[in-house]
Coordinates of C-alpha atoms (C1' of nucleotides) in Angstrom, one line a residue:
Chain A
M1 CA 5.8 28.6 -45.6
P2 CA 4.0 28.9 -42.2
K3 CA 6.1 27.8 -39.3
L4 CA 4.8 24.7 -37.4
F5 CA 5.9 23.2 -34.1
S6 CA 5.0 19.9 -32.5
G7 CA 6.5 17.8 -29.7
I8 CA 6.4 14.3 -28.5
Q9 CA 7.6 12.8 -25.2
P10 CA 10.4 10.3 -25.3
T11 CA 8.9 8.0 -22.7
G12 CA 7.5 4.8 -23.9
E13 CA 7.6 3.4 -27.4
L14 CA 5.6 4.6 -30.3
H15 CA 2.5 2.6 -31.0
I16 CA 0.4 2.5 -34.1
G17 CA -2.0 5.0 -32.5
N18 CA 0.7 7.6 -32.4
Y19 CA 1.8 6.6 -35.8
F20 CA -1.5 6.9 -37.6
G21 CA -2.8 9.6 -35.3
A22 CA 0.1 12.0 -35.4
I23 CA 3.3 10.9 -37.0
T24 CA 2.1 10.3 -40.5
N25 CA 0.4 13.7 -40.3
W26 CA 3.7 15.2 -39.2
V27 CA 5.4 13.6 -42.3
E28 CA 2.8 15.2 -44.6
L29 CA 3.0 18.6 -43.0
Q30 CA 6.7 18.7 -43.8
E31 CA 5.9 19.5 -47.4
K32 CA 4.0 22.7 -46.9
H33 CA 5.3 24.0 -43.6
D34 CA 8.5 25.0 -41.9
T35 CA 8.4 22.2 -39.5
V36 CA 10.0 22.1 -36.1
Y37 CA 9.7 18.7 -34.3
C38 CA 10.9 18.4 -30.8
I39 CA 11.5 15.4 -28.5
V40 CA 10.3 16.9 -25.2
D41 CA 12.4 15.3 -22.5
L42 CA 11.9 18.3 -20.1
H43 CA 8.2 17.5 -20.2
A44 CA 8.9 13.8 -19.5
I45 CA 10.6 14.6 -16.2
T46 CA 7.5 16.1 -14.7
S47 CA 6.2 12.6 -14.0
D48 CA 7.8 9.3 -12.9
Y49 CA 10.7 8.4 -15.2
D50 CA 14.1 6.7 -15.1
P51 CA 17.0 9.1 -15.4
D52 CA 19.3 6.3 -16.4
T53 CA 17.4 5.6 -19.6
L54 CA 15.9 8.9 -20.6
R55 CA 18.7 9.9 -22.9
E56 CA 18.6 6.6 -24.6
E57 CA 14.8 6.8 -25.0
A58 CA 15.1 10.3 -26.5
L59 CA 17.6 9.0 -29.0
E60 CA 15.4 6.0 -29.8
M61 CA 12.4 8.3 -30.3
A62 CA 14.4 10.3 -32.8
T63 CA 15.3 7.1 -34.6
D64 CA 11.7 6.0 -34.7
L65 CA 10.6 9.4 -36.1
I66 CA 13.2 9.4 -38.8
A67 CA 12.3 5.8 -39.7
S68 CA 8.7 6.9 -39.9
G69 CA 9.5 9.5 -42.5
I70 CA 10.5 12.7 -40.6
D71 CA 13.2 14.1 -42.8
P72 CA 15.9 16.0 -40.9
E73 CA 16.6 17.8 -44.2
K74 CA 13.1 19.2 -44.3
S75 CA 12.4 19.5 -40.6
I76 CA 14.3 20.7 -37.6
L77 CA 14.4 17.6 -35.4
F78 CA 16.0 18.0 -32.0
I79 CA 15.9 17.3 -28.3
Q80 CA 14.3 19.9 -26.1
S81 CA 16.8 20.0 -23.3
E82 CA 19.6 20.7 -25.8
V83 CA 18.2 24.2 -26.3
R84 CA 18.3 25.9 -23.0
E85 CA 16.2 28.9 -24.2
H86 CA 13.0 26.8 -23.8
V87 CA 13.4 27.0 -20.0
E88 CA 14.4 30.6 -20.0
L89 CA 11.4 31.6 -22.1
Q90 CA 9.2 29.5 -19.8
W91 CA 10.2 31.5 -16.8
I92 CA 9.4 34.7 -18.5
F93 CA 6.1 33.3 -19.6
N94 CA 5.4 32.2 -16.0
S95 CA 5.2 35.9 -15.2
V96 CA 2.6 36.6 -17.8
T97 CA 0.5 33.5 -17.2
S98 CA -2.5 33.6 -15.0
Y99 CA -2.4 31.2 -12.1
G100 CA -6.2 30.8 -12.4
D101 CA -5.8 29.8 -16.1
L102 CA -3.4 27.0 -15.1
T103 CA -5.7 25.7 -12.4
R104 CA -8.4 25.3 -15.1
M105 CA -6.3 23.0 -17.3
T106 CA -8.4 19.8 -17.5
Q107 CA -5.3 17.7 -18.4
F108 CA -3.6 18.8 -15.1
K109 CA -6.7 18.0 -13.2
D110 CA -7.0 14.5 -14.8
K111 CA -3.4 13.7 -14.3
S112 CA -2.9 15.1 -10.8
D113 CA -5.7 13.3 -9.1
K114 CA -4.5 10.0 -10.3
R115 CA -1.1 10.5 -8.7
D116 CA 0.1 10.6 -5.2
F117 CA 3.0 13.0 -5.9
V118 CA 2.1 16.0 -8.0
S119 CA 5.1 18.1 -9.0
A120 CA 5.0 21.9 -9.6
G121 CA 6.4 21.0 -13.0
L122 CA 3.3 19.1 -13.9
F123 CA 1.2 22.1 -13.0
D124 CA 3.5 24.4 -15.0
Y125 CA 3.7 22.0 -18.0
P126 CA 1.4 24.1 -20.3
V127 CA 3.7 27.1 -19.9
L128 CA 6.7 25.2 -21.0
Q129 CA 4.6 24.0 -23.9
A130 CA 3.8 27.6 -24.8
A131 CA 7.5 28.4 -24.7
D132 CA 8.3 25.5 -26.9
I133 CA 5.9 26.7 -29.6
L134 CA 6.6 30.5 -29.3
L135 CA 10.3 30.2 -29.0
Y136 CA 10.2 29.4 -32.8
K137 CA 7.3 31.8 -33.4
A138 CA 5.3 28.9 -34.8
S139 CA 1.9 29.8 -36.0
R140 CA 0.6 26.3 -36.4
V141 CA 0.5 23.5 -33.9
P142 CA -0.8 20.0 -34.8
V143 CA -2.2 18.5 -31.6
G144 CA -4.7 16.0 -30.4
E145 CA -8.1 17.1 -29.1
D146 CA -6.8 16.8 -25.6
Q147 CA -4.2 19.5 -26.2
V148 CA -6.3 22.2 -27.7
Q149 CA -6.8 23.8 -24.4
H150 CA -3.1 24.2 -24.0
V151 CA -2.8 25.8 -27.4
E152 CA -5.5 28.3 -26.4
L153 CA -3.5 29.1 -23.3
T154 CA -0.4 29.6 -25.5
R155 CA -2.4 32.1 -27.5
R156 CA -3.4 33.9 -24.3
I157 CA 0.2 34.0 -23.2
A158 CA 1.3 35.4 -26.5
R159 CA -1.4 38.1 -26.4
K160 CA -0.5 39.0 -22.9
F161 CA 3.2 39.2 -23.7
N162 CA 2.5 41.3 -26.8
N163 CA 0.3 43.7 -24.9
R164 CA 2.8 44.2 -22.1
Y165 CA 6.1 44.3 -24.0
G166 CA 5.1 45.0 -27.6
E167 CA 4.1 42.9 -30.6
F168 CA 6.4 39.9 -31.0
F169 CA 4.8 36.5 -30.9
P170 CA 2.2 35.1 -33.3
E171 CA -1.0 33.6 -31.8
P172 CA -0.6 30.0 -33.0
E173 CA -3.5 28.0 -34.3
P174 CA -4.1 24.4 -33.5
I175 CA -4.3 21.9 -36.4
I176 CA -6.6 19.4 -35.0
G177 CA -5.8 15.8 -35.8
R178 CA -6.8 14.9 -39.3
G179 CA -5.1 11.8 -38.1
A180 CA -7.0 8.7 -37.2
R181 CA -8.2 7.8 -33.7
I182 CA -7.0 4.3 -33.1
M183 CA -8.6 2.7 -30.1
S184 CA -7.2 0.2 -27.7
T185 CA -7.5 -3.4 -28.9
A186 CA -8.3 -4.6 -25.5
D187 CA -10.9 -1.9 -24.7
P188 CA -12.1 -0.2 -27.9
E189 CA -14.0 2.4 -25.9
R190 CA -10.6 4.0 -25.0
K191 CA -8.0 5.6 -27.1
M192 CA -4.8 3.6 -27.6
S193 CA -2.4 5.0 -25.1
K194 CA 1.2 4.6 -24.0
S195 CA 0.3 4.6 -20.4
D196 CA -2.1 1.7 -20.6
H197 CA -1.0 -1.9 -20.3
D198 CA 0.8 -3.7 -23.0
K199 CA -2.1 -5.5 -24.6
H200 CA -4.0 -2.2 -25.2
A201 CA -1.4 -0.9 -27.6
I202 CA 0.4 -2.3 -30.6
G203 CA 3.9 -1.1 -30.8
L204 CA 5.1 0.4 -34.1
M205 CA 8.3 -1.6 -33.8
E206 CA 6.8 -4.7 -32.4
N207 CA 7.5 -8.0 -34.1
E208 CA 5.0 -9.6 -36.5
D209 CA 4.0 -12.5 -34.3
S210 CA 3.4 -10.4 -31.3
I211 CA 1.3 -8.0 -33.4
W212 CA -0.8 -10.9 -34.7
E213 CA -1.5 -12.0 -31.1
K214 CA -2.8 -8.6 -30.2
I215 CA -4.9 -8.2 -33.4
K216 CA -6.3 -11.7 -33.0
S217 CA -7.3 -11.1 -29.5
A218 CA -8.7 -7.7 -30.2
V219 CA -12.2 -7.2 -28.7
T220 CA -15.0 -7.6 -31.2
D221 CA -18.7 -8.5 -30.5
P222 CA -21.0 -11.5 -30.5
G223 CA -21.0 -11.2 -34.2
K224 CA -23.4 -11.7 -37.2
A225 CA -25.2 -9.1 -39.1
Q226 CA -26.1 -5.8 -37.5
G227 CA -26.5 -4.0 -40.8
D228 CA -24.6 -0.7 -40.8
E229 CA -24.2 -0.7 -37.1
M230 CA -20.7 -1.6 -36.0
S231 CA -19.4 -2.3 -32.5
P232 CA -16.5 -0.1 -31.4
G233 CA -14.0 -3.0 -31.7
V234 CA -15.0 -3.9 -35.2
A235 CA -15.1 -0.2 -36.2
N236 CA -11.5 0.1 -34.9
L237 CA -10.4 -2.8 -37.1
F238 CA -12.1 -1.2 -40.1
T239 CA -10.3 2.0 -39.3
L240 CA -7.0 0.2 -39.4
L241 CA -7.9 -1.5 -42.6
E242 CA -8.9 1.8 -44.3
L243 CA -5.5 3.2 -43.3
T244 CA -3.5 0.4 -44.8
A245 CA -5.5 -1.5 -47.4
P246 CA -6.8 -0.7 -50.9
E247 CA -10.3 0.6 -51.1
S248 CA -11.5 -2.5 -52.9
T249 CA -10.4 -4.7 -50.1
V250 CA -12.1 -2.5 -47.5
E251 CA -15.3 -2.4 -49.5
G252 CA -15.3 -6.2 -49.8
F253 CA -15.2 -6.6 -46.0
R254 CA -17.8 -3.9 -45.5
E255 CA -20.2 -5.7 -47.7
D256 CA -19.6 -8.9 -45.9
H257 CA -20.3 -7.1 -42.7
R258 CA -23.5 -5.6 -44.0
E259 CA -24.7 -9.0 -45.1
G260 CA -23.8 -10.6 -41.9
N261 CA -21.3 -12.9 -43.5
L262 CA -18.2 -11.4 -42.0
M263 CA -15.9 -13.8 -40.2
Y264 CA -13.9 -11.6 -37.8
I265 CA -10.9 -13.8 -38.0
D266 CA -10.7 -13.0 -41.8
L267 CA -11.0 -9.3 -41.1
K268 CA -8.3 -9.6 -38.5
E269 CA -6.0 -11.5 -40.9
A270 CA -6.5 -8.8 -43.5
V271 CA -5.8 -6.1 -40.9
H272 CA -2.6 -7.8 -39.8
E273 CA -1.4 -8.4 -43.3
N274 CA -2.0 -4.9 -44.5
L275 CA -0.7 -3.3 -41.3
M276 CA 2.5 -5.2 -41.6
A277 CA 2.9 -4.1 -45.2
E278 CA 2.6 -0.5 -44.1
I279 CA 4.8 -0.9 -41.0
R280 CA 7.5 -3.3 -42.2
P281 CA 9.4 -0.7 -44.2
V282 CA 9.4 1.6 -41.2
Q283 CA 10.8 -1.2 -39.1
E284 CA 13.5 -2.0 -41.7
K285 CA 14.4 1.6 -41.9
K286 CA 14.8 1.7 -38.1
E287 CA 17.1 -1.4 -38.1
E288 CA 19.2 0.3 -40.8
L289 CA 19.5 3.4 -38.6
M290 CA 20.3 1.4 -35.5
E291 CA 23.3 0.0 -37.2
N292 CA 24.9 3.4 -37.2
R293 CA 23.9 5.2 -34.0
S294 CA 26.3 8.0 -34.5
H295 CA 24.6 9.0 -37.7
V296 CA 21.3 9.6 -35.8
E297 CA 23.3 11.5 -33.1
D298 CA 24.8 13.5 -35.8
L299 CA 21.4 14.4 -37.3
L300 CA 20.2 15.4 -33.9
S301 CA 23.2 17.5 -33.3
K302 CA 22.6 19.4 -36.6
G303 CA 18.9 19.8 -35.6
K304 CA 20.1 21.2 -32.3
E305 CA 22.2 23.8 -34.1
K306 CA 19.4 24.9 -36.3
A307 CA 17.0 25.1 -33.4
R308 CA 19.5 27.1 -31.3
E309 CA 20.1 29.6 -34.1
I310 CA 16.4 30.5 -34.1
A311 CA 16.0 30.3 -30.4
S312 CA 18.9 32.5 -29.5
K313 CA 18.0 35.1 -31.9
N314 CA 14.4 35.3 -30.6
M315 CA 15.5 35.2 -27.0
E316 CA 17.9 38.0 -27.5
Q317 CA 15.0 40.2 -28.5
V318 CA 12.8 38.9 -25.8
R319 CA 15.3 39.7 -23.1
Q320 CA 15.7 43.2 -24.4
M321 CA 11.9 43.7 -24.4
V322 CA 11.5 42.3 -20.9
G323 CA 14.5 44.1 -19.5
V324 CA 16.7 41.3 -18.4
G325 CA 20.1 40.0 -19.3
P326 CA 22.4 38.7 -20.5
T327 CA 22.4 41.6 -23.0
Chain B
rA1 C1' 12.1 24.3 12.4
rG2 C1' 8.4 21.4 15.2
rG3 C1' 4.0 18.1 15.4
rC4 C1' 0.5 14.4 13.4
rC5 C1' -0.9 10.5 9.8
rC6 C1' 0.5 7.0 5.9
rG7 C1' 3.9 3.2 3.0
rU8 C1' 1.7 -4.8 2.5
rA9 C1' 1.2 -8.5 -4.9
rG10 C1' 0.6 -4.5 -11.1
rC11 C1' -4.1 -1.8 -8.6
rU12 C1' -7.6 -1.3 -4.3
rC13 C1' -7.1 -3.0 0.4
rA14 C1' -7.3 -7.2 4.6
rA15 C1' -4.2 -9.7 8.5
rU16 C1' -7.4 -10.5 16.7
rU17 C1' -3.2 -9.2 23.0
rG18 C1' 3.0 -9.6 18.6
rG19 C1' 1.6 -16.1 16.5
rC20 C1' 1.9 -19.8 9.2
rA21 C1' 1.4 -12.7 4.7
rG22 C1' -4.4 -13.0 2.4
rA23 C1' -8.8 -11.4 -0.8
rG24 C1' -11.0 -8.8 -4.9
rC25 C1' -9.7 -6.8 -9.5
rG26 C1' -5.9 -7.1 -13.2
rC27 C1' -2.0 -10.1 -15.6
rC28 C1' -0.6 -15.1 -17.7
rG29 C1' -2.2 -20.3 -19.4
rG30 C1' -6.4 -23.5 -20.7
rA31 C1' -11.8 -24.6 -22.0
rC32 C1' -15.8 -22.2 -24.9
rU33 C1' -15.9 -18.8 -29.5
rC34 C1' -15.1 -17.9 -36.8
rC35 C1' -11.9 -14.1 -33.6
rA36 C1' -13.2 -11.8 -29.3
rA37 C1' -16.5 -10.7 -24.9
rA38 C1' -19.1 -13.0 -20.9
rU39 C1' -18.6 -17.5 -18.1
rC40 C1' -15.9 -21.7 -16.2
rC41 C1' -11.1 -24.1 -14.8
rG42 C1' -5.9 -23.4 -13.5
rA43 C1' -1.3 -20.9 -12.5
rA44 C1' 2.0 -17.1 -11.3
rG45 C1' 2.8 -13.0 -8.5
rG46 C1' 6.0 -10.4 -2.0
rU47 C1' 13.2 -8.3 0.8
rU48 C1' 5.3 -6.1 4.1
rG49 C1' 9.6 1.3 1.5
rG50 C1' 15.2 0.5 3.6
rG51 C1' 18.8 -0.3 7.8
rG52 C1' 19.4 -1.5 12.9
rG53 C1' 17.1 -3.2 17.6
rU54 C1' 13.6 -5.8 21.4
rU55 C1' 11.4 -10.9 21.3
rC56 C1' 11.1 -18.0 21.3
rA57 C1' 8.3 -15.3 17.4
rA58 C1' 7.7 -8.5 14.2
rG59 C1' 3.5 -6.4 8.6
rU60 C1' 2.3 -5.3 13.9
rC61 C1' 6.7 -2.7 19.3
rC62 C1' 11.4 0.7 19.5
rU63 C1' 15.0 3.5 16.5
rC64 C1' 17.3 5.9 12.3
rC65 C1' 16.8 6.8 7.1
rC66 C1' 13.9 7.2 2.4
rG67 C1' 9.3 8.5 0.2
rG68 C1' 4.2 10.7 0.4
rG69 C1' 0.1 13.7 2.7
rC70 C1' -1.7 17.3 6.4
rC71 C1' -1.1 21.1 10.3
rU72 C1' 1.8 24.8 12.8
rG73 C1' 6.1 27.8 13.4
rC74 C1' 10.5 30.8 11.8
rC75 C1' 11.7 34.9 8.5
rA76 C1' 8.6 40.3 8.2

RNA sequence: AGGCCCGUAGCUCAAUUGGCAGAGCGCCGGACUCCAAAUCCGAAGGUUGGGGGUUCAAGUCCUCCCGGGCCUGCCA
């Protein structure tokens, strides 16, 4: 089975955009790939964060992922900083990475000009990401559109390394989100994002009433019959419905919309109801896991061991090729 | 290592010679709406980065610290 790597930052809670966009995809990919899923806390520290809660957040992210269907039996699930080879490989990669390439990363440019303090870590972020992927010699990387450039950089780094030191790393290919693009409920022109304010994002673990408030207040349009045309907000609600409701239900609402009879409040109720049906088992599973924290810690510890086994073996060879110790 | 500039509400910024800490946007509540949006009404929001000092009175002046930006030097 092809080896696959993906990571997620532990900062902020999972929202349904993450869930339908990435996580459900991760769950499916487990079946036909050797999956390595990583909670990337070392990436999180490149921006503002709280050192007192980071570990707890990482643990909670693991809990959420397992509740969502990531199976520690099928996948290697672990916390990045627990495997020190990530950083070691990053340093070696720093030396085969073109400075010019890094300055062209659009995500860095976007992020850096919004902040007053720009850390060198933020700039070097894509190199750590390359190390994350290649440390496990992964050949597939599921990512969002915005990360494709980083995977391309990873390929360039792999190529450069292989040219200089000998064939070793695969050139990984991005698997570009088959997952849905869920838009903000408050501003349906924008993708639902952790970094936006509360009312933009619906938390995966949020309680039912609070989710209803957000769906009810989701932006729509002045209403009434526009044929097949759909405003972004309404389209977003239909996306959610498609993801959670039976086809016949969706078709019914579609017809109402075409005929101009659709009451958005009805659509919103249906979205809420079906969304909850999808999410509730995940929330229940999480509660169950939270009752026994040490079980999750245990699973993470096992994940760490599995990750280390691969990482240390690969790094041993890398060190030899590069000419550094420890030998 | 030295010099210069900056730090005020969630965000962008005001505040006369030192004289009651404010506005816009956002957030929250309400009206309107099938639900929203827009609009209208209303409310909340602050240790002015922190400590010390001068003064009747400090966001404003002095001093130290923290944080951020820029310039120069040292090392060769």
